[in-house]
Short mmCIF file of C-alpha atoms in Angstrom, two decimals:
data_model
loop_
_atom_site.label_atom_id
_atom_site.label_comp_id
_atom_site.label_asym_id
_atom_site.label_seq_id
_atom_site.Cartn_x
_atom_site.Cartn_y
_atom_site.Cartn_z
CA MET A 1 88.97 100.00 124.38
CA ARG A 2 89.02 103.07 122.16
CA TYR A 3 92.11 104.12 120.36
CA LEU A 4 92.98 107.34 118.54
CA ILE A 5 95.66 107.46 115.81
CA THR A 6 97.27 110.49 114.19
CA PHE A 7 98.64 109.66 110.73
CA SER A 8 100.14 111.22 107.67
CA TYR A 9 99.75 110.11 104.12
CA ASP A 10 100.91 110.88 100.46
CA GLY A 11 97.46 110.93 98.64
CA THR A 12 98.75 110.71 95.20
CA LEU A 13 98.16 106.98 94.61
CA TYR A 14 94.87 106.74 96.53
CA ASN A 15 91.16 107.30 95.55
CA GLY A 16 90.83 109.40 98.68
CA TYR A 17 90.68 108.48 102.36
CA GLN A 18 87.32 106.90 102.51
CA LYS A 19 86.45 103.14 101.88
CA GLN A 20 84.59 102.76 98.57
CA PRO A 21 83.88 99.53 96.65
CA ASN A 22 86.71 98.46 94.40
CA LYS A 23 88.69 101.51 95.04
CA ASN A 24 92.16 102.08 96.59
CA THR A 25 91.80 104.03 99.71
CA ILE A 26 93.82 105.04 102.97
CA GLN A 27 91.01 103.71 105.23
CA ASP A 28 91.15 100.19 103.55
CA LYS A 29 94.92 99.96 104.06
CA ILE A 30 94.67 100.79 107.77
CA GLU A 31 91.66 98.55 108.27
CA GLU A 32 93.44 95.63 106.41
CA ALA A 33 96.53 96.13 108.83
CA LEU A 34 94.22 95.95 111.88
CA TYR A 35 92.47 92.95 110.47
CA LYS A 36 95.86 91.21 110.30
CA ILE A 37 96.79 92.11 113.83
CA THR A 38 93.46 91.40 115.57
CA ASN A 39 91.96 88.79 113.24
CA LYS A 40 88.69 90.90 113.42
CA LYS A 41 86.95 93.47 111.11
CA ILE A 42 87.65 96.60 112.69
CA THR A 43 86.23 99.92 111.31
CA ILE A 44 87.99 103.16 111.65
CA HIS A 45 86.23 106.51 112.09
CA SER A 46 88.30 109.51 110.94
CA SER A 47 87.79 113.28 111.44
CA GLY A 48 86.46 113.49 107.94
CA ARG A 49 87.33 112.20 104.40
CA THR A 50 89.91 113.64 101.96
CA ASP A 51 89.48 113.47 98.37
CA SER A 52 91.56 111.62 95.67
CA LYS A 53 95.35 112.79 95.72
CA VAL A 54 94.79 115.09 98.74
CA HIS A 55 97.38 114.62 101.36
CA ALA A 56 97.28 114.61 105.25
CA ILE A 57 99.98 115.77 107.67
CA ASN A 58 97.94 115.03 110.92
CA GLN A 59 94.98 113.10 110.02
CA LYS A 60 93.01 111.56 113.04
CA ALA A 61 90.78 108.60 113.32
CA HIS A 62 89.54 106.28 116.26
CA PHE A 63 88.70 102.70 116.35
CA ASP A 64 87.70 100.11 119.15
CA LEU A 65 89.72 97.12 120.08
CA ASP A 66 88.34 94.45 122.56
CA LYS A 67 91.65 94.14 124.38
CA GLU A 68 94.56 96.48 125.60
CA TYR A 69 97.57 96.53 123.32
CA ASP A 70 101.01 97.86 124.14
CA LEU A 71 100.65 101.35 122.28
CA TYR A 72 104.22 101.13 120.96
CA LYS A 73 103.91 97.66 119.47
CA LEU A 74 100.54 98.31 117.99
CA GLN A 75 101.89 101.45 116.21
CA LYS A 76 105.04 99.53 115.01
CA GLY A 77 102.69 96.70 113.97
CA ILE A 78 100.29 98.86 111.89
CA ASN A 79 103.23 100.69 110.26
CA SER A 80 104.85 97.43 109.19
CA LEU A 81 101.72 96.24 107.61
CA ILE A 82 100.78 99.52 105.72
CA PRO A 83 102.41 100.87 102.60
CA ASN A 84 105.19 103.45 103.02
CA ASP A 85 102.97 106.25 101.83
CA ILE A 86 100.90 106.01 104.97
CA TYR A 87 102.55 106.47 108.33
CA ILE A 88 101.00 106.15 111.97
CA LYS A 89 102.59 109.01 113.83
CA ASP A 90 100.93 108.40 117.12
CA ILE A 91 98.53 106.22 119.02
CA LYS A 92 96.79 106.67 122.24
CA VAL A 93 93.95 105.39 124.40
CA VAL A 94 90.81 107.74 124.58
CA LYS A 95 87.64 107.69 126.55
CA ASP A 96 84.84 105.31 125.06
CA ASN A 97 82.59 108.40 124.23
CA PHE A 98 85.41 110.17 122.06
CA HIS A 99 84.59 110.39 118.41
CA ALA A 100 87.14 111.52 115.92
CA ARG A 101 84.57 113.34 113.79
CA PHE A 102 81.92 114.52 116.13
CA ASN A 103 84.31 116.01 118.69
CA VAL A 104 86.27 117.95 116.19
CA LYS A 105 86.67 121.69 117.25
CA LYS A 106 89.12 122.98 114.57
CA LYS A 107 90.48 121.76 111.44
CA ILE A 108 93.45 123.19 109.55
CA TYR A 109 94.03 122.76 105.85
CA ILE A 110 96.91 124.13 103.92
CA TYR A 111 97.00 124.68 100.03
CA LYS A 112 100.22 125.14 98.14
CA LEU A 113 100.57 126.42 94.70
CA ASN A 114 103.58 127.36 92.53
CA VAL A 115 103.59 130.74 90.58
CA GLY A 116 106.99 130.28 89.32
CA ILE A 117 108.05 127.93 86.57
CA TYR A 118 106.77 124.37 86.32
CA ASN A 119 108.52 122.02 88.81
CA PRO A 120 108.22 118.35 87.93
CA ILE A 121 109.71 117.25 91.35
CA ASP A 122 106.70 118.96 93.10
CA ARG A 123 104.04 118.16 90.49
CA ASN A 124 102.14 115.75 92.94
CA TYR A 125 102.64 118.16 96.04
CA ILE A 126 102.16 121.54 94.87
CA TYR A 127 99.40 122.83 92.31
CA GLN A 128 101.60 123.93 89.22
CA TYR A 129 99.58 127.13 88.45
CA ASN A 130 102.83 128.59 86.84
CA LYS A 131 101.58 132.18 86.36
CA GLU A 132 101.89 135.28 88.52
CA LEU A 133 99.06 136.05 90.90
CA ASP A 134 98.31 139.33 92.86
CA VAL A 135 98.66 138.02 96.35
CA ASN A 136 97.61 141.07 97.91
CA LYS A 137 94.38 141.14 96.33
CA MET A 138 94.01 137.36 97.46
CA ILE A 139 94.63 138.36 101.00
CA GLU A 140 92.04 141.08 100.76
CA ALA A 141 89.43 138.78 99.35
CA SER A 142 90.21 136.11 101.94
CA ASN A 143 89.15 138.51 104.55
CA TYR A 144 85.43 138.40 103.29
CA LEU A 145 85.44 134.54 103.90
CA LEU A 146 86.33 134.98 107.64
CA GLY A 147 83.66 134.37 110.18
CA GLU A 148 80.36 132.49 110.07
CA HIS A 149 78.80 132.10 106.65
CA ASN A 150 76.51 129.85 104.70
CA PHE A 151 79.18 128.23 102.48
CA LYS A 152 76.67 126.56 100.11
CA ALA A 153 78.21 128.49 97.23
CA PHE A 154 81.56 126.67 97.84
CA THR A 155 80.38 123.15 97.99
CA LYS A 156 78.73 120.29 96.28
CA THR A 157 75.00 120.69 96.96
CA ASP A 158 73.44 117.61 98.30
CA ILE A 159 69.71 117.18 98.77
CA THR A 160 70.35 115.21 102.03
CA LYS A 161 72.47 118.14 103.43
CA GLU A 162 70.64 120.99 105.40
CA ASP A 163 73.41 122.55 107.22
CA TYR A 164 75.88 124.85 105.18
CA ILE A 165 76.99 127.07 107.96
CA ARG A 166 80.51 127.06 108.90
CA THR A 167 82.97 129.39 110.75
CA ILE A 168 86.35 130.28 109.56
CA TYR A 169 88.62 131.69 112.16
CA LYS A 170 91.63 132.45 110.13
CA ILE A 171 93.22 132.49 106.67
CA ASN A 172 96.84 132.94 106.23
CA ILE A 173 98.38 133.68 102.85
CA LYS A 174 102.03 133.96 102.24
CA GLU A 175 104.38 133.74 99.38
CA LYS A 176 107.98 132.62 99.43
CA ASN A 177 110.19 131.52 96.70
CA ASN A 178 107.32 131.54 94.19
CA ILE A 179 105.27 129.12 96.42
CA ILE A 180 101.96 130.39 97.71
CA THR A 181 100.72 128.65 100.85
CA ILE A 182 97.22 129.36 102.05
CA GLU A 183 96.25 128.10 105.51
CA PHE A 184 92.71 127.80 106.46
CA ILE A 185 91.54 127.51 110.18
CA GLY A 186 87.74 126.67 110.76
CA ASN A 187 85.37 124.69 112.77
CA GLY A 188 84.86 122.46 109.83
CA PHE A 189 84.77 122.36 106.09
CA LEU A 190 82.18 121.15 103.60
CA ARG A 191 83.11 118.90 100.62
CA TYR A 192 85.33 120.61 98.23
CA MET A 193 84.95 123.77 100.20
CA VAL A 194 88.61 124.46 100.64
CA ARG A 195 89.52 123.90 97.03
CA ASN A 196 86.56 125.98 95.86
CA MET A 197 87.66 128.80 98.12
CA VAL A 198 91.23 128.43 96.69
CA GLY A 199 89.97 128.35 93.13
CA THR A 200 87.91 131.55 93.79
CA LEU A 201 90.87 133.32 95.46
CA ILE A 202 92.94 132.33 92.29
CA SER A 203 90.33 134.19 90.15
CA VAL A 204 90.70 137.22 92.40
CA GLY A 205 94.62 136.95 92.02
CA GLU A 206 94.11 136.65 88.25
CA ASN A 207 92.12 139.94 88.39
CA LYS A 208 88.98 138.01 86.86
CA LEU A 209 87.17 138.73 90.29
CA ASN A 210 87.37 141.73 92.65
CA PRO A 211 88.08 140.99 96.33
CA LYS A 212 84.59 142.19 97.24
CA ASP A 213 82.86 139.66 94.83
CA ILE A 214 83.35 137.17 97.59
CA ILE A 215 80.48 138.85 99.47
CA HIS A 216 78.06 138.34 96.74
CA ILE A 217 79.29 134.72 96.06
CA LEU A 218 78.61 133.86 99.63
CA LYS A 219 75.22 135.52 99.51
CA SER A 220 74.18 133.83 96.31
CA GLU A 221 74.51 130.30 97.90
CA ASP A 222 74.93 129.25 94.42
CA ARG A 223 77.76 127.09 93.38
CA ARG A 224 77.78 128.59 89.84
CA PHE A 225 79.18 131.81 91.18
CA ALA A 226 82.22 130.55 92.86
CA SER A 227 85.15 129.47 90.59
CA LYS A 228 86.34 126.11 89.59
CA THR A 229 87.70 123.68 92.08
CA ALA A 230 91.45 124.06 92.53
CA ASN A 231 93.40 120.67 91.98
CA PRO A 232 93.69 118.19 94.59
CA GLU A 233 97.44 117.69 94.73
CA GLY A 234 98.10 121.06 96.46
CA LEU A 235 95.79 120.37 99.33
CA TYR A 236 96.95 119.13 102.92
CA LEU A 237 94.86 118.30 105.78
CA LYS A 238 97.40 119.91 108.32
CA ASP A 239 95.79 119.29 111.73
CA VAL A 240 92.45 118.36 113.68
CA LYS A 241 91.99 119.71 117.18
CA TYR A 242 89.51 118.39 119.72
CA MET B 1 123.56 124.07 65.22
CA ARG B 2 124.29 123.20 68.72
CA TYR B 3 121.64 123.66 71.18
CA LEU B 4 122.05 123.69 75.27
CA ILE B 5 119.15 122.61 77.21
CA THR B 6 118.48 123.16 81.15
CA PHE B 7 116.21 120.69 82.54
CA SER B 8 114.68 119.52 85.71
CA TYR B 9 113.38 115.90 86.55
CA ASP B 10 111.90 113.73 89.33
CA GLY B 11 114.27 110.61 89.13
CA THR B 12 111.83 108.54 91.21
CA LEU B 13 110.47 106.52 88.34
CA TYR B 14 113.87 106.26 86.20
CA ASN B 15 116.83 104.14 86.11
CA GLY B 16 118.99 107.19 86.15
CA TYR B 17 119.72 109.79 83.56
CA GLN B 18 121.81 107.68 81.08
CA LYS B 19 120.60 105.54 78.41
CA GLN B 20 121.05 101.80 78.90
CA PRO B 21 119.48 98.81 77.04
CA ASN B 22 116.00 98.12 78.15
CA LYS B 23 116.01 100.61 80.90
CA ASN B 24 113.76 103.69 81.49
CA THR B 25 115.85 106.64 81.58
CA ILE B 26 115.75 110.40 81.29
CA GLN B 27 118.14 110.56 78.36
CA ASP B 28 115.79 108.11 76.41
CA LYS B 29 112.62 110.24 77.07
CA ILE B 30 114.30 113.51 75.64
CA GLU B 31 115.89 111.64 72.65
CA GLU B 32 112.44 110.08 71.88
CA ALA B 33 110.90 113.51 71.67
CA LEU B 34 113.62 115.02 69.51
CA TYR B 35 113.20 111.94 67.26
CA LYS B 36 109.50 112.89 66.80
CA ILE B 37 110.17 116.45 66.17
CA THR B 38 113.14 115.90 63.70
CA ASN B 39 112.65 112.36 62.39
CA LYS B 40 116.28 111.84 62.97
CA LYS B 41 118.28 109.99 65.81
CA ILE B 42 119.55 112.68 67.88
CA THR B 43 122.05 112.16 70.85
CA ILE B 44 122.00 114.42 73.71
CA HIS B 45 125.32 114.94 75.81
CA SER B 46 124.56 115.90 79.34
CA SER B 47 126.97 117.35 82.03
CA GLY B 48 127.04 113.95 83.42
CA ARG B 49 124.78 111.10 84.58
CA THR B 50 122.66 110.99 87.73
CA ASP B 51 121.81 107.64 89.26
CA SER B 52 118.42 105.78 89.77
CA LYS B 53 116.06 107.87 91.82
CA VAL B 54 118.36 110.95 91.93
CA HIS B 55 116.74 114.31 90.93
CA ALA B 56 117.83 117.32 89.05
CA ILE B 57 116.87 120.92 89.44
CA ASN B 58 119.11 122.33 86.52
CA GLN B 59 120.68 119.48 84.58
CA LYS B 60 122.33 120.58 81.24
CA ALA B 61 122.82 118.85 77.88
CA HIS B 62 123.72 119.70 74.34
CA PHE B 63 122.74 118.22 71.06
CA ASP B 64 123.11 119.11 67.36
CA LEU B 65 120.30 119.73 64.96
CA ASP B 66 120.86 120.48 61.28
CA LYS B 67 118.53 123.35 61.10
CA GLU B 68 117.70 126.45 63.10
CA TYR B 69 114.44 125.97 65.20
CA ASP B 70 112.44 128.74 66.89
CA LEU B 71 113.64 128.17 70.57
CA TYR B 72 110.35 128.70 72.15
CA LYS B 73 108.60 126.34 69.85
CA LEU B 74 111.22 123.73 70.21
CA GLN B 75 111.15 123.92 74.10
CA LYS B 76 107.32 123.75 74.03
CA GLY B 77 107.49 120.94 71.42
CA ILE B 78 109.97 118.80 73.53
CA ASN B 79 107.91 119.44 76.75
CA SER B 80 104.78 118.54 75.12
CA LEU B 81 106.41 115.06 74.12
CA ILE B 82 108.07 114.13 77.47
CA PRO B 83 106.44 112.78 80.52
CA ASN B 84 105.35 115.43 83.19
CA ASP B 85 108.27 114.27 85.60
CA ILE B 86 110.80 116.00 83.25
CA TYR B 87 110.62 119.58 82.08
CA ILE B 88 112.94 121.56 79.64
CA LYS B 89 113.34 124.93 81.66
CA ASP B 90 115.42 126.79 78.94
CA ILE B 91 116.93 126.13 75.58
CA LYS B 92 119.55 128.23 73.91
CA VAL B 93 122.07 128.17 70.85
CA VAL B 94 125.65 127.68 71.77
CA LYS B 95 128.91 127.58 69.94
CA ASP B 96 129.76 124.48 67.79
CA ASN B 97 132.58 123.67 70.21
CA PHE B 98 130.81 123.94 73.39
CA HIS B 99 130.48 120.58 75.22
CA ALA B 100 128.08 120.03 78.06
CA ARG B 101 130.43 117.65 79.98
CA PHE B 102 133.95 118.80 79.03
CA ASN B 103 133.25 122.53 79.60
CA VAL B 104 131.89 122.03 83.01
CA LYS B 105 133.64 124.42 85.47
CA LYS B 106 131.52 123.83 88.55
CA LYS B 107 128.80 121.52 89.73
CA ILE B 108 126.48 121.94 92.66
CA TYR B 109 124.63 119.06 94.37
CA ILE B 110 122.31 119.09 97.36
CA TYR B 111 121.45 116.25 99.62
CA LYS B 112 118.44 116.39 101.92
CA LEU B 113 117.85 114.19 105.01
CA ASN B 114 115.05 114.21 107.51
CA VAL B 115 116.24 113.73 111.17
CA GLY B 116 112.65 113.93 112.51
CA ILE B 117 109.88 111.52 112.35
CA TYR B 118 109.12 109.56 109.15
CA ASN B 119 107.19 111.80 106.45
CA PRO B 120 105.56 109.56 103.89
CA ILE B 121 104.99 112.57 101.66
CA ASP B 122 108.56 113.30 101.38
CA ARG B 123 109.69 109.77 101.20
CA ASN B 124 110.94 109.80 97.47
CA TYR B 125 112.47 113.38 97.83
CA ILE B 126 114.18 113.52 101.26
CA TYR B 127 116.20 110.68 102.78
CA GLN B 128 114.19 109.48 105.86
CA TYR B 129 116.89 108.91 108.18
CA ASN B 130 114.53 109.79 111.12
CA LYS B 131 117.13 109.85 113.98
CA GLU B 132 118.94 112.80 115.59
CA LEU B 133 122.50 113.61 114.15
CA ASP B 134 125.12 115.87 115.61
CA VAL B 135 125.26 118.56 112.92
CA ASN B 136 128.10 120.51 114.51
CA LYS B 137 130.30 117.61 114.18
CA MET B 138 129.14 116.98 110.50
CA ILE B 139 130.19 120.58 109.77
CA GLU B 140 133.57 120.09 111.37
CA ALA B 141 134.22 116.91 109.40
CA SER B 142 132.92 118.55 106.02
CA ASN B 143 135.87 121.03 106.29
CA TYR B 144 138.38 118.21 105.89
CA LEU B 145 136.86 117.32 102.43
CA LEU B 146 137.39 121.03 101.13
CA GLY B 147 139.98 121.63 98.63
CA GLU B 148 141.79 119.41 96.04
CA HIS B 149 141.96 115.76 97.20
CA ASN B 150 142.28 112.23 95.74
CA PHE B 151 138.77 110.99 96.25
CA LYS B 152 139.43 107.23 95.50
CA ALA B 153 138.11 106.36 98.97
CA PHE B 154 134.79 108.06 98.00
CA THR B 155 134.02 106.44 94.69
CA LYS B 156 133.44 103.18 92.90
CA THR B 157 136.98 102.09 91.82
CA ASP B 158 137.21 101.40 88.07
CA ILE B 159 140.18 99.82 86.36
CA THR B 160 139.75 102.26 83.41
CA LYS B 161 139.78 105.34 85.48
CA GLU B 162 143.20 106.96 86.23
CA ASP B 163 142.17 110.37 87.72
CA TYR B 164 140.43 110.60 91.18
CA ILE B 165 141.50 114.11 91.83
CA ARG B 166 138.75 116.55 92.40
CA THR B 167 138.42 119.83 94.17
CA ILE B 168 135.61 120.81 96.55
CA TYR B 169 135.26 124.63 96.73
CA LYS B 170 132.47 124.65 99.36
CA ILE B 171 130.17 122.49 101.63
CA ASN B 172 127.14 124.34 103.34
CA ILE B 173 125.38 122.21 105.78
CA LYS B 174 122.22 123.75 107.50
CA GLU B 175 119.49 122.16 109.51
CA LYS B 176 115.86 123.77 109.48
CA ASN B 177 112.69 121.93 110.85
CA ASN B 178 114.56 118.66 111.21
CA ILE B 179 115.68 118.80 107.65
CA ILE B 180 119.45 118.78 107.11
CA THR B 181 120.45 120.14 103.72
CA ILE B 182 124.03 119.63 102.65
CA GLU B 183 125.29 121.49 99.55
CA PHE B 184 128.46 120.50 97.81
CA ILE B 185 130.06 122.92 95.19
CA GLY B 186 133.04 121.31 93.28
CA ASN B 187 134.74 121.27 89.94
CA GLY B 188 133.32 117.81 89.31
CA PHE B 189 132.34 114.62 91.41
CA LEU B 190 133.20 110.97 90.74
CA ARG B 191 130.51 108.42 90.70
CA TYR B 192 128.79 108.01 94.13
CA MET B 193 131.13 110.57 95.53
CA VAL B 194 128.48 112.93 96.88
CA ARG B 195 126.41 110.04 98.41
CA ASN B 196 129.43 108.35 99.94
CA MET B 197 130.62 111.68 101.28
CA VAL B 198 127.11 112.02 102.79
CA GLY B 199 127.05 108.56 104.20
CA THR B 200 130.53 109.32 106.00
CA LEU B 201 129.37 112.59 107.42
CA ILE B 202 126.12 110.62 108.78
CA SER B 203 128.56 108.48 110.42
CA VAL B 204 130.32 111.44 111.97
CA GLY B 205 126.79 112.75 112.98
CA GLU B 206 126.25 109.45 114.58
CA ASN B 207 129.41 109.54 116.56
CA LYS B 208 130.65 106.40 114.86
CA LEU B 209 133.53 108.38 113.34
CA ASN B 210 135.40 111.44 114.48
CA PRO B 211 135.48 114.52 112.08
CA LYS B 212 139.37 114.10 111.81
CA ASP B 213 138.69 110.58 110.49
CA ILE B 214 138.05 112.12 107.10
CA ILE B 215 141.62 112.86 106.70
CA HIS B 216 142.69 109.25 107.33
CA ILE B 217 139.96 108.08 104.87
CA LEU B 218 141.00 110.49 102.05
CA LYS B 219 144.63 109.29 102.54
CA SER B 220 143.67 105.58 102.44
CA GLU B 221 142.30 105.86 98.95
CA ASP B 222 140.43 102.82 99.85
CA ARG B 223 136.67 102.63 99.49
CA ARG B 224 136.28 100.39 102.60
CA PHE B 225 137.22 103.05 104.94
CA ALA B 226 134.38 105.46 103.74
CA SER B 227 130.88 104.72 105.06
CA LYS B 228 128.02 103.21 103.21
CA THR B 229 126.49 105.13 100.21
CA ALA B 230 123.54 107.46 101.33
CA ASN B 231 120.13 106.61 99.67
CA PRO B 232 119.69 108.14 96.19
CA GLU B 233 116.27 109.90 96.78
CA GLY B 234 117.84 112.63 98.87
CA LEU B 235 120.30 113.73 96.11
CA TYR B 236 119.58 116.63 93.68
CA LEU B 237 121.92 117.92 90.87
CA LYS B 238 121.33 121.57 91.65
CA ASP B 239 123.38 123.38 89.00
CA VAL B 240 126.08 123.15 86.57
CA LYS B 241 128.25 126.10 85.71
CA TYR B 242 130.37 126.73 82.45
#
């Protein structure tokens, strides 16, 4: 029987979502809880990884258990066995051919940055940029990222990877109380793609790049032309749609 | 020369503001930085203590240095020597008879609680109550706390203390996206007073107490009649006015 979980986490203390030898990961914590409940090694398959210190509001993952569990009790059981910086918000049964990664239709990320004075209370949850940015220029630049593009300039190039084409449906940028929130809605995102787009939008907001430079960066398909990767702590996986 | 600093901190990892033997406190961190700068033991005098895990947006403290420092460099110097969960937002010179505690005219605290589902990302910054509350009843009850009262029922009784009279000028309660924020403006607050008032307002919101019970609790001057102290992580010292 295949189960789909929706879960949130504070990524601050983790080496990212995905299991790696001798690292502290979100996947490990949930799999350890499932091992305690079922006494079997269960692998969970998420919608995708998130990097070290990145947060999730609604991450999704599926896994198979060989019997039917009461959903409420299973959810409560997992939550009682994982640390309090991870929380299973929902659990449901899905079809056996459902796949939490392959079936993704849309992913939504948000990135938060503080353009006001340093705030120690938010330091792990909002990137403390602490300087002014020209938000209107950033909005103008973001329009050039919309649609289907080869995003090779905005990701870590990997010899095994052939497809760098992704579609961005929408980018919403708003500023309130010195916090800029950038929302990205797309059919999928390459590794570091959101943070590299944010880094490049910051360069535009600093007037170090012109909004139209985005066109050339995309065309270059060369990572050296996009700006530096924005810090991880401002990034949240907000939602995954199937 | 007397200096007044305005500073913010994330109280999560501290045993409160005030210096205590073998404890990790905010006061220690700032005094250690001042020792490194001046090579002298400097005592800082704050507007009042905050308890373990309680945060501050604008805490204030004064201290004396025997020479005149460039304010910008002094601020930068202290900030470079304290951990990144404390931040000196402002520093200025004040009169020699100014006192950060005795001269307080108003203090503003806010308390945040989540009445929606558990959010691991906010767990150290918003009290995760995670059940519904009747906010209108809480607002009604808060009106009975306004004005000058003996708040002995809402504090830790201490044989050395004689004055339990305080004035609350205003209490603002609002709910947005399942987060209730309660703001208290008063001429001063006794130990645990804000958290005990919040705990009691929660009892009203749970319909375990009636709004008018506040009158009897105040009159009783007996801690046993107020409800349990609300968790520290939801509390912020927002501002201090002189």
